[in-house]
Amino acid sequence: MEIETLLNENQAKAATYLDGHLRIIAGAGSGKTRVVTYRIAHLIQNIGVDPRKILAITFTNKAANEMKERVNGILGIGGNMSLICTIHSLCVRILRQHIQVLGYPGSFIIMDEEDQKALLKKIYKQLEIPLKTISYKSALHSISNYKMANISPEKAKQLAGQFEGEYKKAVIYEEYLAYQEKQFLLDFDDLLLKTMVLFENYPDVLQKWQHKFQFIHVDEFQDVGDIEYRMILMLSKFATVCVVGDPDQTIYSFRGANIQYILDFDKDFVGSKTITLDRNYRSSKNILSVSNKLIRNNQNRLKKDLYTNLDIGKEVVHYMAASEEQEAEYVCDQIEEIINKEEGINYSDFLILYRANYLSRNLEQAMIRRKIDYRIYGGLKFFQRKEVKDALSYLRLVAYNDDLSFERIINVPTRGIGNKTLEKIQYVALNYQIDYLDALLFHSNEINFSSKTKKEVQILANALLKARSSSKAMHLIFEDLLEDVGYMEMLRKDVEENRIDNINELKRAIFDYQNANPETASIENYLQDIALFTDSDRDQGEQFVSMMSIHMAKGLESNYVFVIGLSEGIFPSFRTIGEDGEEGLEEERRLAYVAFTRAKRQLFLTDSQGYSFIMNSPKLASRFLNEIGTTGVKHLGKKPTYKTSDYITPPKLDLVGDNEVKDWKIGDFVSHDHFGKGVVVAVNGQTLDIAFSLPAGIKTLMASHQCFKKLLN
């Protein structure tokens, strides 16, 4: 395999450099997946590295599958021997082998977000906490913060101080952990945390995995957070590490991504080499010129300018509308005009991006009026739809005696088992220290079912027993199970055609899974895989305009891209700049850069006049429209006014103190002049949420203030 003939000069250097650790700064559309793919193939085919010694970590299942397919396309079946997976999948693999030392069985169950909410619903009922007082989202956020900061429920209660809401969250956290431990349930945070517990406390486990890999690749390295970075650092003791990413595309700080890890890679990986992929294969020269001018305004970055050998292309169009309604009409006009003019162009060539989901409303109304087919991404995901969750709960009962799944489906379809009967089942299960399903099946005489309910329970028992003992293919077991328990009949009676279609799609997914994994396919493994699944895969072949928030557009591209709502306070976001200061503004600019570089042929930027309820003032065009200048840009519509004095000024919190710590992370200990010792439970740019002992509780403080300092753990 002649790498030099397959890749450009810098790509080839990155794919073949093996003399030490490597940082690949891969600009948008520069072919980073192609480089990593050929690097893995080069190691195996040209260098002779055992493929089992190669690890590639991605951050979505879609990216992992794409990389696997590409490697297999080059090497054939031999490429399957390398481990290419998400970091959560890697953790699952490690935990399945070693978690027994922590007192968990290897058959632990992975909770997704819907499972977490189902558990919270149970806890809220038990504690008599109304949902309107503490949302599930708020409770899960607190639980995640407590876990990541290694705060026990007892400590969380102490830290709550006099805040009743925080105390309730601590109690919820306590019940959540207790249920998890009893049922051997792990959420996504636990997958990372339990793996780190193994690595930090069981040297033999860590050494096994350190010796397992000689070459480690990490894709989208600009998106790693603290715990992911620590894990990669620990795994890399005997391995050569290659990281790939773009600091200019760090847009997930709110999820814990830390841009400094890619910027400071050479500090922890001494002697590492940096190769920049700056040739863009996606966008026209005008689009790249505008994008480069925008991102140059950021200071915290590794300097680079993307270039392309493609044509200069059409001018970037900025249109200022008189109103939001006119802005929506303009977008629709352009879509229809381009389709009528350009041969071979259809709705699927258009992508509309916005900073916040609410901005889609006027566009949706305009498209419905004008009969333009569109799809909103970011709605209810496939695996979160009720019928899909129900069906998977039945499968989980076949694989495990899972109490959460039991509670979800025991009366779906109706079997005459209401809340009181369920409480009896729970009481019997507690009395005998068994699962709810076993209580139902083996101690039904103590629950006093009606004759009709007894019959329905027996039908359920027979269906589960049949599924467990069946030698049929998985998709047929699934099909029989839902028929035998009466679920499909329930949908047919209710004429739920859409739900039936979703069940059929799930059956097809199971069929595809077993065909792709003939040797390892099992219900348990399938449930594990889909628990890690994200909504990255899209329907192919249909013609519709795609609409989504910019955060969802990472990794996508389209011939024609519209970025709407470019008004100050909306984009850049008033809230982000207000909370995170200059760091927040730079992240907003990176977000705009990501949006702009999705475009291949032409980029449209729109905003509107009127009154901003966010800013409580007349709308002002975004500063980003000023920063891109006029070269290669056509300004249309109302004449834009750029009053620099009216722009949001990021708060300069670093001027009020002399605390020079810049790498705050959850779990850091501090000493405060007034509040005493505390622990960081959330990092919000230039502010920290710090939990102090009673009576102070949780306080939000400026990270740079001289009143407190970081303590060594």
XYZ file of C-alpha atoms in Angstrom:
713
model
C 0.000 0.000 0.000
C 1.621 3.240 -1.198
C 0.397 5.844 1.310
C 2.029 8.727 -0.604
C -0.155 8.052 -3.649
C -3.360 7.860 -1.617
C -3.037 10.928 0.610
C -1.807 14.499 0.318
C 1.611 15.382 1.733
C 0.555 16.287 5.277
C -1.989 13.466 5.448
C 0.711 10.983 4.425
C 3.113 12.353 7.052
C 0.438 11.965 9.730
C -0.470 8.442 8.608
C 3.142 7.209 8.622
C 4.810 9.086 11.516
C 5.722 6.470 14.152
C 8.734 7.991 15.942
C 6.752 9.206 18.918
C 3.436 10.640 20.069
C 1.546 12.626 17.451
C -0.974 15.469 17.549
C -2.896 15.916 14.294
C -4.629 19.300 14.071
C -7.291 18.458 11.530
C -9.259 21.382 10.130
C -12.872 21.050 9.014
C -13.221 18.922 5.897
C -9.518 18.009 5.857
C -10.022 14.235 5.726
C -9.116 13.313 9.308
C -11.078 10.040 9.294
C -9.304 9.060 6.086
C -5.920 9.748 7.719
C -6.647 7.714 10.866
C -8.038 4.889 8.740
C -4.946 4.718 6.569
C -2.706 5.074 9.620
C -4.267 1.947 11.138
C -4.033 0.134 7.788
C -0.395 1.250 7.408
C 0.510 -0.095 10.854
C -0.982 -3.485 10.030
C -0.131 -3.932 6.367
C 3.141 -2.036 5.944
C 4.678 -2.237 9.423
C 3.375 -5.625 10.557
C 1.843 -4.508 13.849
C -0.486 -7.067 15.386
C -3.952 -5.510 14.777
C -4.985 -6.567 18.283
C -2.412 -4.102 19.635
C -4.196 -1.139 18.021
C -6.910 0.897 19.759
C -8.920 3.712 18.178
C -11.295 5.691 20.396
C -14.115 7.693 18.825
C -16.887 9.674 20.506
C -19.903 8.351 18.580
C -20.950 4.889 17.490
C -21.492 6.213 13.983
C -17.869 7.367 13.747
C -16.631 4.036 15.099
C -18.677 2.066 12.579
C -17.538 4.292 9.714
C -13.893 3.827 10.691
C -14.323 0.047 10.981
C -15.909 -0.127 7.533
C -13.107 1.928 5.993
C -10.355 -0.161 7.593
C -12.075 -3.352 6.460
C -12.416 -1.882 2.983
C -8.639 -1.529 2.817
C -7.510 -4.672 4.649
C -10.447 -7.011 4.340
C -11.576 -9.094 7.282
C -8.196 -8.662 9.057
C -9.124 -5.118 10.005
C -11.765 -6.444 12.384
C -9.092 -7.454 14.876
C -8.273 -3.865 15.874
C -10.419 -2.369 18.627
C -12.280 0.637 17.201
C -14.971 1.849 19.581
C -16.326 4.689 21.699
C -14.747 5.323 25.078
C -17.915 4.092 26.794
C -17.771 0.869 24.784
C -14.151 0.424 25.820
C -15.170 0.865 29.455
C -17.919 -1.723 29.094
C -15.391 -4.183 27.663
C -13.032 -3.578 30.601
C -15.795 -3.765 33.200
C -17.292 -6.993 31.826
C -13.939 -8.655 32.512
C -12.975 -7.123 35.847
C -15.914 -5.517 37.650
C -16.374 -8.621 39.816
C -13.574 -7.345 42.076
C -15.851 -4.390 42.893
C -18.683 -6.719 43.891
C -20.638 -6.419 40.661
C -21.536 -9.294 38.330
C -20.219 -9.231 34.772
C -23.854 -9.149 33.632
C -24.507 -5.661 35.026
C -27.199 -3.629 33.232
C -26.460 -0.312 31.526
C -29.003 2.441 32.172
C -29.820 4.952 29.469
C -31.496 8.305 30.133
C -34.998 6.863 29.960
C -34.080 4.204 32.519
C -32.717 6.924 34.787
C -35.960 8.886 34.514
C -37.994 5.741 35.230
C -35.969 5.192 38.381
C -36.410 8.837 39.422
C -40.155 8.518 38.921
C -40.132 5.606 41.352
C -37.975 7.524 43.859
C -40.109 10.676 43.628
C -43.192 8.629 44.394
C -41.478 6.919 47.318
C -40.240 10.227 48.782
C -43.448 12.097 47.870
C -41.518 14.714 45.875
C -43.671 16.494 43.262
C -42.035 16.607 39.825
C -42.779 20.318 39.544
C -40.446 21.059 42.483
C -37.365 19.286 41.051
C -37.237 18.295 37.404
C -35.698 14.985 36.382
C -33.110 16.916 34.386
C -32.075 18.927 37.431
C -31.872 15.829 39.630
C -29.801 13.909 37.064
C -27.473 16.895 36.675
C -26.889 16.969 40.432
C -26.404 13.198 40.607
C -23.811 13.375 37.839
C -21.990 16.256 39.566
C -21.940 14.415 42.891
C -20.602 11.272 41.272
C -17.909 13.044 39.279
C -16.786 14.928 42.403
C -16.768 11.701 44.455
C -19.233 13.136 46.959
C -21.120 10.604 49.074
C -24.852 11.007 49.815
C -24.010 11.822 53.440
C -21.602 14.550 52.362
C -24.131 15.837 49.812
C -26.690 16.237 52.609
C -24.193 18.176 54.698
C -23.260 20.406 51.781
C -26.909 21.236 51.118
C -26.902 23.429 54.219
C -30.208 25.239 54.688
C -31.221 24.834 51.043
C -34.252 22.533 51.084
C -34.106 21.839 47.340
C -30.431 20.827 47.509
C -31.172 18.578 50.484
C -33.940 16.822 48.555
C -31.569 16.288 45.641
C -29.087 14.711 48.047
C -31.773 12.351 49.348
C -32.770 11.486 45.776
C -29.090 10.817 45.070
C -28.927 8.480 48.079
C -31.941 6.465 46.929
C -30.675 6.431 43.343
C -27.336 4.926 44.401
C -28.999 2.387 46.688
C -31.249 1.142 43.909
C -28.345 1.008 41.458
C -26.240 -1.077 43.817
C -29.087 -3.456 44.612
C -29.922 -4.039 40.958
C -26.331 -3.838 39.642
C -27.195 -0.936 37.360
C -24.597 1.379 35.847
C -25.344 4.695 34.136
C -23.011 6.294 31.606
C -21.068 8.170 34.301
C -20.528 4.893 36.160
C -18.969 3.271 33.093
C -16.182 5.844 33.219
C -15.958 6.086 37.000
C -15.923 2.346 37.723
C -13.242 1.843 35.090
C -11.128 4.519 36.771
C -11.676 2.827 40.157
C -10.293 -0.371 38.652
C -7.305 1.413 37.132
C -6.485 3.375 40.294
C -6.945 0.559 42.829
C -6.111 -2.648 40.976
C -2.642 -2.332 39.400
C -2.881 -5.756 37.768
C -5.998 -4.677 35.855
C -4.368 -1.442 34.711
C -1.176 -3.232 33.691
C -3.116 -5.757 31.647
C -4.755 -3.007 29.600
C -1.581 -0.944 29.404
C 0.225 -3.907 27.864
C -2.682 -4.686 25.574
C -2.167 -1.721 23.225
C 0.954 -0.448 21.488
C -0.781 2.231 19.428
C -3.665 4.345 20.723
C -5.626 6.751 18.526
C -8.125 9.260 19.895
C -10.492 10.984 17.480
C -12.215 14.315 18.251
C -9.612 14.945 20.946
C -10.821 18.525 21.394
C -13.981 17.055 22.966
C -12.344 15.038 25.770
C -13.084 15.922 29.373
C -11.130 15.392 32.568
C -11.952 11.757 33.258
C -11.528 10.683 29.623
C -8.137 12.384 29.501
C -6.983 10.713 32.718
C -8.029 7.341 31.360
C -6.161 7.871 28.089
C -3.092 9.049 30.007
C -3.119 5.921 32.180
C -3.611 3.552 29.253
C -0.775 5.109 27.280
C 2.166 4.099 29.516
C 3.621 1.699 26.944
C 1.807 2.943 23.842
C 2.381 5.504 21.141
C -0.509 7.959 21.222
C -1.962 9.740 18.208
C -4.679 12.312 18.869
C -6.756 13.971 16.181
C -8.844 17.091 16.614
C -9.340 20.774 15.999
C -9.315 23.331 18.828
C -11.337 25.625 16.559
C -14.194 23.105 16.765
C -14.379 22.748 20.549
C -18.076 23.412 21.140
C -18.975 21.051 23.983
C -17.558 22.799 27.054
C -20.993 22.529 28.654
C -20.551 18.725 28.532
C -17.135 18.889 30.145
C -14.903 19.187 27.063
C -11.643 20.925 27.923
C -9.904 22.676 25.032
C -6.624 22.820 26.977
C -6.009 19.099 26.586
C -5.442 19.386 22.854
C -3.709 22.763 23.143
C -1.300 21.450 25.822
C -0.891 17.903 24.479
C 2.869 18.330 24.127
C 3.225 19.052 27.871
C 2.050 15.612 29.027
C 3.317 13.804 25.928
C 6.829 15.230 25.838
C 8.614 15.178 22.498
C 5.385 14.764 20.556
C 5.113 15.968 16.969
C 2.315 18.165 15.569
C 1.083 17.885 11.990
C -1.601 20.232 10.695
C -4.125 19.149 8.096
C -5.159 22.478 6.612
C -6.289 21.512 3.134
C -10.078 21.498 3.004
C -11.826 19.203 0.529
C -15.344 20.363 1.306
C -15.900 24.094 0.916
C -15.340 26.747 -1.735
C -12.603 29.368 -1.291
C -15.094 32.089 -0.381
C -16.616 29.977 2.389
C -13.191 29.166 3.810
C -12.044 32.787 3.588
C -15.033 33.971 5.599
C -14.618 31.146 8.147
C -10.895 31.849 8.565
C -11.521 35.561 9.125
C -14.080 34.767 11.792
C -12.016 32.304 13.818
C -8.868 34.470 13.748
C -10.619 36.663 16.333
C -10.131 33.904 18.913
C -6.957 34.079 20.987
C -6.976 30.645 22.657
C -6.172 28.488 19.630
C -3.415 26.962 17.523
C -3.114 29.256 14.536
C -3.952 27.839 11.122
C -5.796 28.913 7.993
C -7.692 26.387 5.932
C -7.157 26.460 2.184
C -8.677 24.578 -0.746
C -7.929 23.847 -4.368
C -11.631 24.065 -5.180
C -13.127 27.028 -7.073
C -13.643 30.398 -5.433
C -17.378 29.662 -5.502
C -20.319 31.934 -4.964
C -20.250 34.810 -2.536
C -21.365 34.222 1.015
C -24.751 35.900 1.322
C -25.816 37.852 4.376
C -29.479 38.846 4.398
C -30.997 41.144 6.999
C -34.776 40.809 7.084
C -37.263 43.314 8.422
C -38.793 40.622 10.669
C -38.374 36.994 11.672
C -41.273 36.070 9.378
C -39.543 37.752 6.440
C -36.315 35.962 7.361
C -38.134 32.612 7.126
C -39.706 33.544 3.800
C -36.309 34.528 2.418
C -34.851 31.125 3.310
C -37.762 29.363 1.592
C -37.417 31.630 -1.466
C -33.738 30.758 -1.820
C -34.338 27.027 -1.474
C -36.996 27.029 -4.187
C -34.991 29.326 -6.456
C -31.856 27.156 -6.242
C -33.818 23.959 -6.895
C -35.419 25.539 -9.963
C -32.081 26.834 -11.309
C -29.599 24.094 -10.441
C -29.873 20.726 -12.123
C -29.794 17.716 -9.807
C -30.424 19.747 -6.646
C -33.256 18.740 -4.283
C -34.371 19.384 -0.720
C -31.736 17.006 0.706
C -29.017 19.443 -0.438
C -30.099 22.041 2.154
C -29.191 22.314 5.812
C -30.593 24.996 8.133
C -28.755 25.641 11.397
C -29.623 27.733 14.425
C -28.183 28.483 17.846
C -31.334 27.552 19.760
C -34.184 25.198 18.884
C -36.923 27.773 19.356
C -35.644 29.634 16.277
C -37.132 26.962 14.025
C -40.765 27.961 14.676
C -41.191 30.606 11.979
C -39.316 28.498 9.469
C -41.519 25.494 10.151
C -44.649 27.550 9.651
C -43.316 28.991 6.394
C -42.322 25.576 5.080
C -45.667 24.040 5.941
C -47.445 26.858 4.105
C -45.229 26.439 1.065
C -45.294 22.632 1.144
C -41.533 22.288 1.520
C -40.640 18.906 3.018
C -38.409 19.263 6.064
C -37.231 17.345 9.084
C -36.312 18.650 12.513
C -33.458 16.792 14.189
C -33.166 16.820 17.918
C -36.692 15.621 18.643
C -37.519 12.299 20.291
C -34.866 9.753 19.427
C -35.783 6.344 18.089
C -34.681 4.351 21.126
C -36.560 6.715 23.442
C -39.960 6.208 21.806
C -42.473 4.514 24.074
C -43.114 1.427 21.992
C -39.407 0.859 21.419
C -38.670 1.177 25.145
C -41.525 -1.210 25.910
C -40.262 -3.801 23.432
C -36.709 -3.562 24.729
C -37.988 -3.932 28.293
C -39.524 -7.267 27.313
C -36.181 -8.309 25.828
C -34.407 -7.264 29.021
C -36.749 -9.466 31.045
C -35.710 -12.361 28.828
C -32.016 -11.609 29.405
C -32.170 -10.401 33.025
C -34.705 -10.289 35.831
C -34.678 -6.493 35.587
C -37.024 -4.736 38.029
C -37.130 -1.445 36.087
C -38.196 -3.255 32.936
C -40.717 -5.279 34.929
C -42.334 -2.136 36.319
C -42.489 -0.603 32.852
C -44.331 -3.431 31.074
C -46.122 -5.476 33.727
C -49.404 -3.782 32.853
C -48.671 -3.074 29.165
C -50.846 -4.481 27.714
C -53.370 -4.325 30.560
C -53.230 -7.351 32.869
C -55.203 -5.987 35.801
C -52.057 -5.164 37.753
C -52.405 -1.656 39.136
C -50.321 0.254 41.660
C -51.713 -1.607 44.681
C -51.028 -5.013 43.154
C -47.575 -3.860 42.123
C -46.916 -2.806 45.708
C -47.877 -6.338 46.840
C -45.428 -7.804 44.325
C -42.726 -5.455 45.587
C -43.490 -6.439 49.205
C -43.202 -10.152 48.437
C -39.958 -9.550 46.515
C -38.523 -7.614 49.454
C -39.628 -10.274 51.924
C -37.924 -13.097 50.005
C -35.048 -10.918 48.735
C -35.838 -11.820 45.137
C -36.631 -9.974 41.895
C -40.131 -8.722 41.086
C -40.494 -11.190 38.233
C -39.619 -14.159 40.459
C -42.065 -12.894 43.065
C -44.764 -12.768 40.396
C -44.002 -16.207 38.971
C -43.242 -18.240 42.100
C -45.238 -16.563 44.873
C -48.413 -15.517 43.082
C -50.524 -17.269 45.751
C -49.411 -14.615 48.257
C -50.458 -11.741 46.004
C -54.138 -12.676 45.563
C -54.652 -12.113 41.845
C -58.064 -12.256 40.244
C -58.683 -15.272 37.992
C -58.315 -13.068 34.884
C -55.023 -11.632 36.102
C -53.729 -15.137 36.950
C -54.424 -16.147 33.361
C -52.595 -13.087 32.001
C -49.632 -13.687 34.320
C -49.384 -17.260 33.085
C -49.389 -16.056 29.476
C -46.533 -13.679 30.304
C -44.592 -16.429 32.112
C -45.007 -18.846 29.211
C -43.909 -16.204 26.701
C -40.729 -15.388 28.648
C -39.921 -19.077 29.163
C -40.436 -19.762 25.458
C -38.168 -16.855 24.485
C -35.427 -17.952 26.907
C -35.373 -21.525 25.598
C -35.892 -20.765 21.909
C -33.191 -21.680 19.388
C -34.625 -19.400 16.703
C -32.841 -16.363 15.285
C -32.975 -13.303 17.536
C -35.365 -11.297 15.366
C -37.806 -14.209 15.336
C -37.570 -14.608 19.112
C -38.334 -10.898 19.363
C -41.272 -11.182 16.974
C -42.758 -14.189 18.807
C -42.300 -12.567 22.205
C -44.269 -9.411 21.364
C -47.019 -11.485 19.766
C -47.175 -13.957 22.682
C -47.455 -11.260 25.365
C -50.198 -9.477 23.398
C -48.253 -6.283 22.733
C -48.685 -6.314 18.964
C -52.375 -7.105 19.300
C -52.718 -4.068 21.576
C -51.137 -1.837 18.912
C -53.308 -3.287 16.168
C -56.468 -2.735 18.194
C -55.489 0.888 18.813
C -54.645 1.311 15.119
C -51.177 2.515 16.080
C -49.634 2.254 12.613
C -46.658 4.499 13.399
C -45.856 2.528 16.520
C -46.135 -0.751 14.623
C -43.744 0.636 12.011
C -41.275 1.483 14.788
C -41.505 -2.050 16.202
C -40.870 -3.440 12.726
C -37.875 -1.143 12.358
C -36.538 -2.422 15.693
C -36.969 -5.984 14.455
C -35.003 -5.068 11.320
C -32.273 -3.562 13.503
C -32.020 -6.818 15.481
C -31.879 -8.767 12.214
C -29.070 -6.536 10.922
C -27.197 -6.874 14.209
C -27.194 -10.662 14.198
C -26.088 -10.753 10.562
C -23.209 -8.367 11.312
C -22.169 -10.343 14.423
C -22.877 -14.014 13.613
C -20.494 -15.397 16.239
C -21.239 -13.120 19.173
C -24.881 -12.162 18.590
C -27.004 -12.591 21.689
C -29.817 -10.703 23.349
C -27.458 -9.609 26.133
C -24.848 -8.258 23.711
C -27.463 -6.525 21.595
C -28.947 -4.781 24.630
C -25.457 -3.694 25.633
C -24.735 -2.236 22.190
C -27.945 -0.243 21.887
C -27.589 1.112 25.418
C -24.523 2.911 24.058
C -26.223 3.954 20.839
C -26.620 7.648 19.943
C -28.898 9.271 17.428
C -26.131 9.838 14.865
C -27.500 7.661 12.087
C -29.886 9.376 9.708
C -32.389 8.081 7.227
C -30.904 7.919 3.767
C -32.573 8.422 0.410
C -35.434 10.712 1.414
C -35.661 14.271 0.120
C -36.225 16.875 2.809
C -34.615 20.008 4.170
C -32.685 19.223 7.352
C -33.034 21.592 10.303
C -31.130 21.341 13.561
C -29.176 23.174 16.224
C -25.513 23.777 15.400
C -24.391 21.466 18.181
C -26.082 18.604 16.352
C -24.437 19.448 13.026
C -20.888 18.508 14.076
C -19.439 16.220 11.407
C -22.161 16.937 8.851
C -21.936 18.801 5.539
C -24.350 20.036 2.898
C -24.211 21.791 -0.471
C -26.225 24.765 0.783
C -26.194 25.875 4.409
C -28.324 28.579 6.050
C -27.314 29.890 9.475
C -30.269 31.866 10.808
C -30.858 34.107 13.822
C -27.505 35.913 13.702
C -28.504 38.645 16.131
C -26.485 39.849 19.099
C -27.680 38.098 22.251
C -28.994 35.159 20.235
C -25.793 34.242 18.431
C -23.496 34.904 20.214
C -25.636 33.865 23.146
C -26.197 36.491 25.825
C -26.326 33.787 28.499
C -23.083 32.081 27.462
C -21.115 35.318 27.315
C -22.637 36.528 30.571
C -21.763 33.321 32.438
C -18.430 32.418 30.853
C -17.016 35.785 29.814
C -14.333 35.837 27.127
C -14.138 32.027 27.166
C -17.844 31.914 26.408
C -17.495 34.370 23.527
C -14.680 32.308 22.011
C -16.786 29.154 22.247
C -19.688 30.947 20.558
C -17.301 31.978 17.776
C -16.110 28.386 17.429
C -19.748 27.352 17.173
C -20.263 29.818 14.309
C -17.078 28.512 12.678
C -18.421 24.955 12.836
C -21.708 26.123 11.293
C -20.028 28.039 8.462
C -17.692 25.172 7.532
C -20.588 22.731 7.031
C -21.269 24.434 3.661
C -19.860 23.061 0.428
C -21.234 25.245 -2.399
C -22.826 28.266 -0.757
C -23.334 29.755 2.687
C -26.284 31.978 3.659
C -26.279 34.005 6.886
C -29.509 35.654 8.029
C -30.758 37.837 10.831
C -33.770 40.060 11.351
C -34.727 43.426 12.722
C -37.309 43.951 15.404
C -37.286 43.830 19.188
C -35.157 41.372 21.164
C -36.802 40.148 24.344
C -33.475 38.598 25.313
C -31.645 41.919 25.186
C -34.702 44.060 25.998
C -33.743 46.344 23.146
C -34.015 46.635 19.362
C -32.145 43.847 17.582
C -28.553 44.371 16.589
C -26.785 42.285 13.948
C -24.332 39.778 15.418
C -20.733 40.893 15.857
C -19.797 37.816 13.821
C -21.274 39.469 10.724
C -18.945 42.392 11.298
C -15.939 40.154 11.853
C -16.272 38.351 8.499
C -15.858 41.649 6.621
C -17.082 42.329 3.092
C -14.613 40.486 0.835
C -16.433 37.543 -0.706
C -19.607 38.546 1.137
C -22.777 40.012 -0.330
C -24.941 41.960 2.157
C -28.628 42.068 1.154
C -31.911 43.244 2.606
C -31.981 45.926 5.266
C -28.708 47.747 5.777
C -26.931 46.168 8.753
C -25.776 48.435 11.533
C -22.845 47.428 13.674
C -22.642 49.422 16.879
C -19.664 47.991 18.654
C -20.594 49.908 21.774
C -23.875 47.980 21.937
C -22.249 44.536 21.815
C -22.312 42.391 24.913
C -19.133 42.967 26.858
C -17.777 39.746 28.381
C -17.248 40.214 32.129
C -13.573 40.464 33.029
C -13.799 38.424 36.207
C -10.063 37.829 36.237
C -9.495 41.479 37.135
C -11.010 41.165 40.606
C -8.454 38.790 42.055
C -5.091 37.129 41.701
C -5.976 33.422 41.641
C -3.945 32.165 38.688
C -5.385 28.624 38.556
C -6.804 28.027 35.058
C -7.388 24.261 35.078
C -10.208 23.925 37.609
C -12.043 20.616 37.426
C -14.813 18.854 39.321
C -13.431 17.270 42.481
C -10.741 19.897 43.162
C -10.439 20.872 46.829
C -10.272 24.529 47.850
C -9.692 26.596 50.928
C -11.764 29.785 51.237
C -10.972 32.645 53.597
C -14.560 32.792 54.858
C -16.268 29.480 54.028
C -13.372 27.148 54.835
C -12.639 23.947 52.942
C -14.818 22.900 50.005
C -14.927 20.833 46.840
C -15.683 21.939 43.282
C -18.917 20.333 42.020
C -19.312 22.264 38.744
C -17.055 24.327 36.478
C -18.872 27.091 34.585
C -16.196 28.899 32.649
C -15.071 31.723 34.929
C -17.272 30.680 37.845
C -17.228 27.594 40.050
C -19.938 25.852 42.064
C -18.198 24.908 45.311
C -19.719 22.782 48.055
C -18.691 23.925 51.543
C -19.549 22.435 54.913
C -22.601 23.638 56.807
C -23.949 26.211 57.046
C -22.494 27.611 53.816
C -23.600 24.820 51.456
C -23.107 25.253 47.710
C -21.826 28.637 46.522
C -21.147 29.985 43.025
C -17.878 31.917 43.113
C -15.573 33.661 40.663
C -12.797 31.221 39.756
C -10.070 33.876 39.834
C -10.926 35.470 43.174
C -8.125 35.823 45.696
C -10.325 34.710 48.607
C -9.705 31.026 47.963
C -6.981 28.780 46.642
C -6.679 25.284 45.225
C -5.509 22.554 47.606
C -3.483 19.503 46.657
C -5.651 16.374 46.823
